[in-house]
Amino acid sequence: MKKSGWYLLTLLIALILNFLLPRMIEGNPVSTIATQVSQGMTDSDSIKKVYDNFMKEFGVDKPIIVQFGIHLKNLFTGDLGTSFGLYPRQVSSILASAVPWTIGLQLPAILVGWILGNVLGAVAAYRKGVFDRALFPIVLFVNSIPFFTLAIIMLYLFGITLKWFQMSGGYDYQMVPHMSLDFFLSVIRHHTLPFLSIVLVTIGGQAIGMREMSIYELNADYVLYSKLLGIRDSRVARYVFKNAMLPQITGLALSIGTMVGGSLICDHRLQLSGHWNMAVYRDPSA
């Protein structure tokens, strides 16, 4: 019961911050939209009427506590309102079109990095020797680099210097999304750099974790007992791998659970079509 109370308190604080922080930012998006709509008008009364109508439409003419109540009601009923930056589109429709791009990049990258990292970590722990001594410093170095920093480095090296890959966008600007081989290849070209940056960093973290867990399991009593019984090394290795995988699977679930919220800088820096790039430009006054 006490733990549930803390969860509810954390949720309430998050909701309050989510409500207040955008309102503390400089600028007035309603004024920006009203100015755009009223271009060409010379009558000040008409311009003020347009502004007042938008204030009423977005509900920002009400007291702050009333706005917060409306915010909570809309949030829990799934009504995310109208976008300031892409007026008059609904926020829900914008997210529906952008989130698949984020998942399409993050999910395959996380899975590929998770599989390769676990295999490399298990092999390094089992074989030891030169392979382990060569691999461990590399994955430790890669794991210490944020994926968006690695993406910028790769962007400069492979995009600007070598010109092997596209530098921004989810696909060629002259293209309209449709089902065709040309469009599919364009998406692949534009997403290769962010995909590789996420994969490399994921490999680093997973390889380190899997190596440590495998070393722990290799020193467990059941492994020593199995060797005394003469059980084949390949069979013992399978048991070690299965037991070492348990915390790795938990980590995979956590990574998948946070993949939508964890792509802000990658989406924005590489100008991809994901939901975070939309979120950055939601306020035209920013």
CSV table of C-alpha atoms in Angstrom, one decimal:
chain,number,residue,atom,x,y,z
A,1,MET,CA,0.0,0.0,0.0
A,2,LYS,CA,2.8,2.4,0.9
A,3,LYS,CA,4.6,1.6,-2.4
A,4,SER,CA,1.4,2.3,-4.3
A,5,GLY,CA,1.2,5.6,-2.6
A,6,TRP,CA,4.7,6.6,-3.7
A,7,TYR,CA,3.8,5.5,-7.3
A,8,LEU,CA,0.7,7.7,-7.3
A,9,LEU,CA,2.7,10.6,-5.9
A,10,THR,CA,5.4,10.2,-8.6
A,11,LEU,CA,2.7,10.1,-11.3
A,12,LEU,CA,1.1,13.3,-9.9
A,13,ILE,CA,4.4,15.1,-9.8
A,14,ALA,CA,5.1,14.0,-13.4
A,15,LEU,CA,1.7,15.2,-14.6
A,16,ILE,CA,2.1,18.6,-12.9
A,17,LEU,CA,5.6,19.1,-14.4
A,18,ASN,CA,4.3,18.0,-17.8
A,19,PHE,CA,1.6,20.6,-17.5
A,20,LEU,CA,3.7,23.5,-16.1
A,21,LEU,CA,7.0,23.3,-17.9
A,22,PRO,CA,5.6,24.1,-21.4
A,23,ARG,CA,3.8,27.1,-19.9
A,24,MET,CA,7.0,28.4,-18.3
A,25,ILE,CA,8.8,28.6,-21.7
A,26,GLU,CA,9.1,32.0,-23.3
A,27,GLY,CA,6.8,32.7,-26.2
A,28,ASN,CA,3.1,32.6,-26.9
A,29,PRO,CA,2.2,30.0,-29.5
A,30,VAL,CA,-1.4,31.2,-29.6
A,31,SER,CA,-0.2,34.7,-30.6
A,32,THR,CA,2.0,33.1,-33.3
A,33,ILE,CA,-0.9,31.2,-34.8
A,34,ALA,CA,-3.3,34.2,-34.6
A,35,THR,CA,-0.7,36.3,-36.4
A,36,GLN,CA,-0.3,33.8,-39.2
A,37,VAL,CA,-4.1,33.5,-39.6
A,38,SER,CA,-4.7,37.2,-39.5
A,39,GLN,CA,-2.1,38.2,-42.1
A,40,GLY,CA,-3.5,40.8,-44.4
A,41,MET,CA,-6.0,42.1,-41.8
A,42,THR,CA,-5.8,45.8,-41.0
A,43,ASP,CA,-8.6,46.1,-38.5
A,44,SER,CA,-7.2,45.8,-35.0
A,45,ASP,CA,-10.6,44.7,-33.7
A,46,SER,CA,-10.7,41.8,-36.1
A,47,ILE,CA,-7.2,40.7,-35.2
A,48,LYS,CA,-8.0,40.8,-31.5
A,49,LYS,CA,-11.1,38.8,-32.2
A,50,VAL,CA,-9.0,36.1,-34.0
A,51,TYR,CA,-6.6,36.1,-31.1
A,52,ASP,CA,-9.4,35.7,-28.5
A,53,ASN,CA,-11.0,32.9,-30.5
A,54,PHE,CA,-7.8,31.0,-30.5
A,55,MET,CA,-7.3,31.6,-26.7
A,56,LYS,CA,-10.7,30.2,-26.1
A,57,GLU,CA,-10.2,27.3,-28.5
A,58,PHE,CA,-7.0,26.2,-26.7
A,59,GLY,CA,-8.5,26.9,-23.3
A,60,VAL,CA,-5.6,29.2,-22.2
A,61,ASP,CA,-8.0,32.0,-21.2
A,62,LYS,CA,-9.1,30.1,-18.2
A,63,PRO,CA,-7.5,30.1,-14.7
A,64,ILE,CA,-4.5,27.8,-14.4
A,65,ILE,CA,-6.1,25.4,-12.0
A,66,VAL,CA,-9.1,25.0,-14.4
A,67,GLN,CA,-6.6,24.4,-17.3
A,68,PHE,CA,-4.9,21.7,-15.2
A,69,GLY,CA,-8.3,20.0,-14.6
A,70,ILE,CA,-9.1,20.0,-18.3
A,71,HIS,CA,-5.6,18.8,-19.0
A,72,LEU,CA,-6.1,15.8,-16.7
A,73,LYS,CA,-9.6,15.0,-18.1
A,74,ASN,CA,-8.3,15.1,-21.7
A,75,LEU,CA,-5.3,13.1,-20.9
A,76,PHE,CA,-7.1,10.2,-19.3
A,77,THR,CA,-9.8,10.2,-22.0
A,78,GLY,CA,-7.2,10.1,-24.8
A,79,ASP,CA,-7.9,13.6,-26.1
A,80,LEU,CA,-4.4,15.1,-26.7
A,81,GLY,CA,-5.9,18.3,-28.3
A,82,THR,CA,-4.8,20.3,-31.3
A,83,SER,CA,-1.2,20.9,-32.2
A,84,PHE,CA,0.2,24.4,-31.8
A,85,GLY,CA,3.0,23.8,-34.4
A,86,LEU,CA,1.0,21.9,-37.0
A,87,TYR,CA,-2.4,23.6,-36.4
A,88,PRO,CA,-5.1,22.5,-37.0
A,89,ARG,CA,-4.0,18.8,-36.9
A,90,GLN,CA,-4.8,16.7,-33.9
A,91,VAL,CA,-1.8,15.6,-31.7
A,92,SER,CA,-3.1,12.0,-31.8
A,93,SER,CA,-3.0,11.9,-35.6
A,94,ILE,CA,0.5,13.3,-35.6
A,95,LEU,CA,1.7,10.7,-33.2
A,96,ALA,CA,0.0,8.0,-35.1
A,97,SER,CA,1.9,8.9,-38.2
A,98,ALA,CA,5.3,9.4,-36.4
A,99,VAL,CA,5.6,6.7,-33.8
A,100,PRO,CA,5.9,3.8,-36.4
A,101,TRP,CA,9.0,5.5,-37.7
A,102,THR,CA,10.5,5.6,-34.2
A,103,ILE,CA,9.6,2.0,-33.5
A,104,GLY,CA,10.8,0.9,-37.0
A,105,LEU,CA,14.3,2.3,-36.2
A,106,GLN,CA,14.6,1.5,-32.5
A,107,LEU,CA,13.1,-2.0,-32.3
A,108,PRO,CA,15.3,-3.7,-35.0
A,109,ALA,CA,18.4,-1.8,-33.7
A,110,ILE,CA,17.8,-2.9,-30.1
A,111,LEU,CA,17.2,-6.5,-31.1
A,112,VAL,CA,20.2,-6.8,-33.4
A,113,GLY,CA,22.5,-5.1,-30.8
A,114,TRP,CA,21.1,-7.3,-28.0
A,115,ILE,CA,21.7,-10.6,-30.0
A,116,LEU,CA,25.2,-9.7,-31.2
A,117,GLY,CA,26.2,-8.3,-27.8
A,118,ASN,CA,25.1,-11.4,-25.9
A,119,VAL,CA,26.8,-13.7,-28.4
A,120,LEU,CA,30.1,-11.8,-28.2
A,121,GLY,CA,30.0,-11.5,-24.4
A,122,ALA,CA,29.3,-15.2,-24.0
A,123,VAL,CA,32.1,-16.2,-26.4
A,124,ALA,CA,34.6,-13.8,-24.7
A,125,ALA,CA,33.8,-15.2,-21.3
A,126,TYR,CA,34.0,-18.8,-22.5
A,127,ARG,CA,37.1,-18.6,-24.7
A,128,LYS,CA,39.0,-16.0,-22.6
A,129,GLY,CA,42.5,-15.4,-23.9
A,130,VAL,CA,43.3,-13.0,-26.8
A,131,PHE,CA,39.7,-12.7,-27.9
A,132,ASP,CA,38.5,-11.6,-24.5
A,133,ARG,CA,41.5,-9.2,-24.0
A,134,ALA,CA,40.9,-7.6,-27.4
A,135,LEU,CA,37.1,-7.4,-27.2
A,136,PHE,CA,36.6,-6.1,-23.7
A,137,PRO,CA,38.4,-2.7,-24.1
A,138,ILE,CA,36.5,-2.1,-27.4
A,139,VAL,CA,33.0,-2.8,-26.1
A,140,LEU,CA,33.8,-0.9,-22.9
A,141,PHE,CA,34.8,2.2,-25.0
A,142,VAL,CA,31.8,1.9,-27.3
A,143,ASN,CA,29.4,1.5,-24.3
A,144,SER,CA,30.7,4.7,-22.7
A,145,ILE,CA,29.7,6.8,-25.8
A,146,PRO,CA,26.1,8.0,-25.9
A,147,PHE,CA,24.4,6.7,-29.1
A,148,PHE,CA,23.6,10.2,-30.3
A,149,THR,CA,27.2,11.2,-29.9
A,150,LEU,CA,28.3,8.2,-31.9
A,151,ALA,CA,25.6,9.1,-34.5
A,152,ILE,CA,27.1,12.6,-34.9
A,153,ILE,CA,30.6,11.2,-35.2
A,154,MET,CA,29.4,8.7,-37.9
A,155,LEU,CA,27.4,11.5,-39.5
A,156,TYR,CA,30.5,13.6,-40.0
A,157,LEU,CA,32.7,10.7,-41.0
A,158,PHE,CA,30.4,8.7,-43.3
A,159,GLY,CA,27.9,11.4,-44.3
A,160,ILE,CA,30.0,14.6,-44.7
A,161,THR,CA,33.5,13.3,-45.3
A,162,LEU,CA,33.0,10.1,-47.2
A,163,LYS,CA,29.5,10.8,-48.4
A,164,TRP,CA,28.5,7.2,-48.1
A,165,PHE,CA,25.1,7.8,-46.4
A,166,GLN,CA,22.4,10.4,-46.3
A,167,MET,CA,22.8,13.0,-43.5
A,168,SER,CA,19.2,13.8,-42.6
A,169,GLY,CA,15.5,12.9,-43.1
A,170,GLY,CA,13.7,9.6,-43.0
A,171,TYR,CA,13.6,9.4,-46.8
A,172,ASP,CA,14.4,11.5,-49.9
A,173,TYR,CA,12.6,14.8,-49.7
A,174,GLN,CA,11.2,14.5,-53.2
A,175,MET,CA,9.5,11.2,-52.4
A,176,VAL,CA,6.0,10.7,-51.0
A,177,PRO,CA,5.7,7.6,-48.7
A,178,HIS,CA,4.2,4.7,-50.6
A,179,MET,CA,4.8,1.0,-51.0
A,180,SER,CA,7.6,0.6,-53.6
A,181,LEU,CA,11.2,-0.8,-53.7
A,182,ASP,CA,12.6,2.7,-54.4
A,183,PHE,CA,10.9,4.2,-51.3
A,184,PHE,CA,12.0,1.2,-49.2
A,185,LEU,CA,15.7,1.6,-50.3
A,186,SER,CA,15.5,5.3,-49.6
A,187,VAL,CA,14.3,4.7,-46.1
A,188,ILE,CA,17.1,2.1,-45.6
A,189,ARG,CA,19.8,4.6,-46.8
A,190,HIS,CA,18.6,7.4,-44.5
A,191,HIS,CA,18.2,5.1,-41.4
A,192,THR,CA,21.5,3.3,-41.8
A,193,LEU,CA,23.6,5.7,-39.7
A,194,PRO,CA,21.2,6.0,-36.7
A,195,PHE,CA,20.6,2.3,-36.9
A,196,LEU,CA,24.3,1.5,-36.7
A,197,SER,CA,24.9,4.0,-33.9
A,198,ILE,CA,22.2,2.4,-31.7
A,199,VAL,CA,23.4,-1.1,-32.6
A,200,LEU,CA,27.0,-0.4,-31.7
A,201,VAL,CA,26.2,1.1,-28.3
A,202,THR,CA,23.7,-1.7,-27.5
A,203,ILE,CA,26.3,-4.3,-28.4
A,204,GLY,CA,28.7,-2.7,-26.0
A,205,GLY,CA,26.3,-2.7,-23.0
A,206,GLN,CA,25.0,-6.2,-23.7
A,207,ALA,CA,28.5,-7.7,-24.3
A,208,ILE,CA,29.8,-6.3,-21.0
A,209,GLY,CA,26.7,-7.6,-19.0
A,210,MET,CA,26.8,-11.0,-20.7
A,211,ARG,CA,30.5,-11.4,-20.2
A,212,GLU,CA,30.2,-10.7,-16.5
A,213,MET,CA,27.2,-13.0,-16.0
A,214,SER,CA,28.9,-15.8,-18.0
A,215,ILE,CA,32.1,-15.6,-15.9
A,216,TYR,CA,30.0,-15.8,-12.7
A,217,GLU,CA,28.1,-18.8,-14.0
A,218,LEU,CA,31.4,-20.5,-15.2
A,219,ASN,CA,32.6,-20.4,-11.6
A,220,ALA,CA,29.4,-21.7,-10.2
A,221,ASP,CA,29.4,-25.1,-8.3
A,222,TYR,CA,27.2,-26.8,-10.9
A,223,VAL,CA,29.7,-26.1,-13.7
A,224,LEU,CA,32.6,-27.5,-11.7
A,225,TYR,CA,30.5,-30.6,-10.7
A,226,SER,CA,29.5,-31.1,-14.3
A,227,LYS,CA,33.2,-31.1,-15.4
A,228,LEU,CA,34.0,-33.7,-12.8
A,229,LEU,CA,31.2,-35.9,-14.1
A,230,GLY,CA,32.7,-35.6,-17.6
A,231,ILE,CA,29.8,-33.8,-19.2
A,232,ARG,CA,30.8,-32.3,-22.6
A,233,ASP,CA,31.9,-28.7,-22.6
A,234,SER,CA,29.3,-27.8,-25.3
A,235,ARG,CA,26.5,-29.0,-23.1
A,236,VAL,CA,27.9,-27.2,-20.0
A,237,ALA,CA,28.2,-24.0,-22.2
A,238,ARG,CA,24.5,-24.3,-23.1
A,239,TYR,CA,23.5,-24.3,-19.4
A,240,VAL,CA,25.8,-21.4,-18.7
A,241,PHE,CA,24.4,-19.4,-21.6
A,242,LYS,CA,20.8,-20.1,-20.5
A,243,ASN,CA,21.4,-19.0,-16.9
A,244,ALA,CA,23.4,-16.0,-17.9
A,245,MET,CA,20.6,-14.9,-20.3
A,246,LEU,CA,18.0,-14.3,-17.6
A,247,PRO,CA,19.1,-10.8,-16.5
A,248,GLN,CA,19.8,-10.0,-20.2
A,249,ILE,CA,16.2,-10.8,-21.1
A,250,THR,CA,15.0,-8.5,-18.3
A,251,GLY,CA,17.3,-5.8,-19.7
A,252,LEU,CA,15.8,-6.3,-23.2
A,253,ALA,CA,12.3,-5.8,-21.9
A,254,LEU,CA,13.3,-2.6,-20.2
A,255,SER,CA,15.0,-1.4,-23.4
A,256,ILE,CA,12.0,-2.1,-25.5
A,257,GLY,CA,9.7,-0.4,-22.9
A,258,THR,CA,11.7,2.8,-23.1
A,259,MET,CA,12.6,2.8,-26.9
A,260,VAL,CA,9.8,5.3,-27.8
A,261,GLY,CA,10.8,7.8,-25.1
A,262,GLY,CA,14.6,7.3,-25.6
A,263,SER,CA,14.9,8.5,-29.2
A,264,LEU,CA,14.6,12.3,-28.7
A,265,ILE,CA,18.2,13.4,-29.6
A,266,CYS,CA,18.6,10.8,-32.3
A,267,ASP,CA,15.3,11.8,-34.0
A,268,HIS,CA,16.1,15.5,-33.7
A,269,ARG,CA,19.8,15.5,-34.5
A,270,LEU,CA,19.4,13.4,-37.7
A,271,GLN,CA,16.1,15.0,-38.7
A,272,LEU,CA,14.3,11.7,-38.8
A,273,SER,CA,10.5,11.2,-39.1
A,274,GLY,CA,10.0,10.0,-35.6
A,275,HIS,CA,7.7,11.4,-33.0
A,276,TRP,CA,10.4,13.2,-31.1
A,277,ASN,CA,11.3,15.3,-34.1
A,278,MET,CA,7.7,16.3,-34.3
A,279,ALA,CA,7.7,17.1,-30.6
A,280,VAL,CA,10.7,19.4,-30.8
A,281,TYR,CA,8.8,21.6,-33.4
A,282,ARG,CA,5.4,21.4,-31.8
A,283,ASP,CA,5.7,25.1,-30.5
A,284,PRO,CA,6.2,27.6,-33.4
A,285,SER,CA,7.4,30.2,-30.9
A,286,ALA,CA,10.4,28.1,-29.8
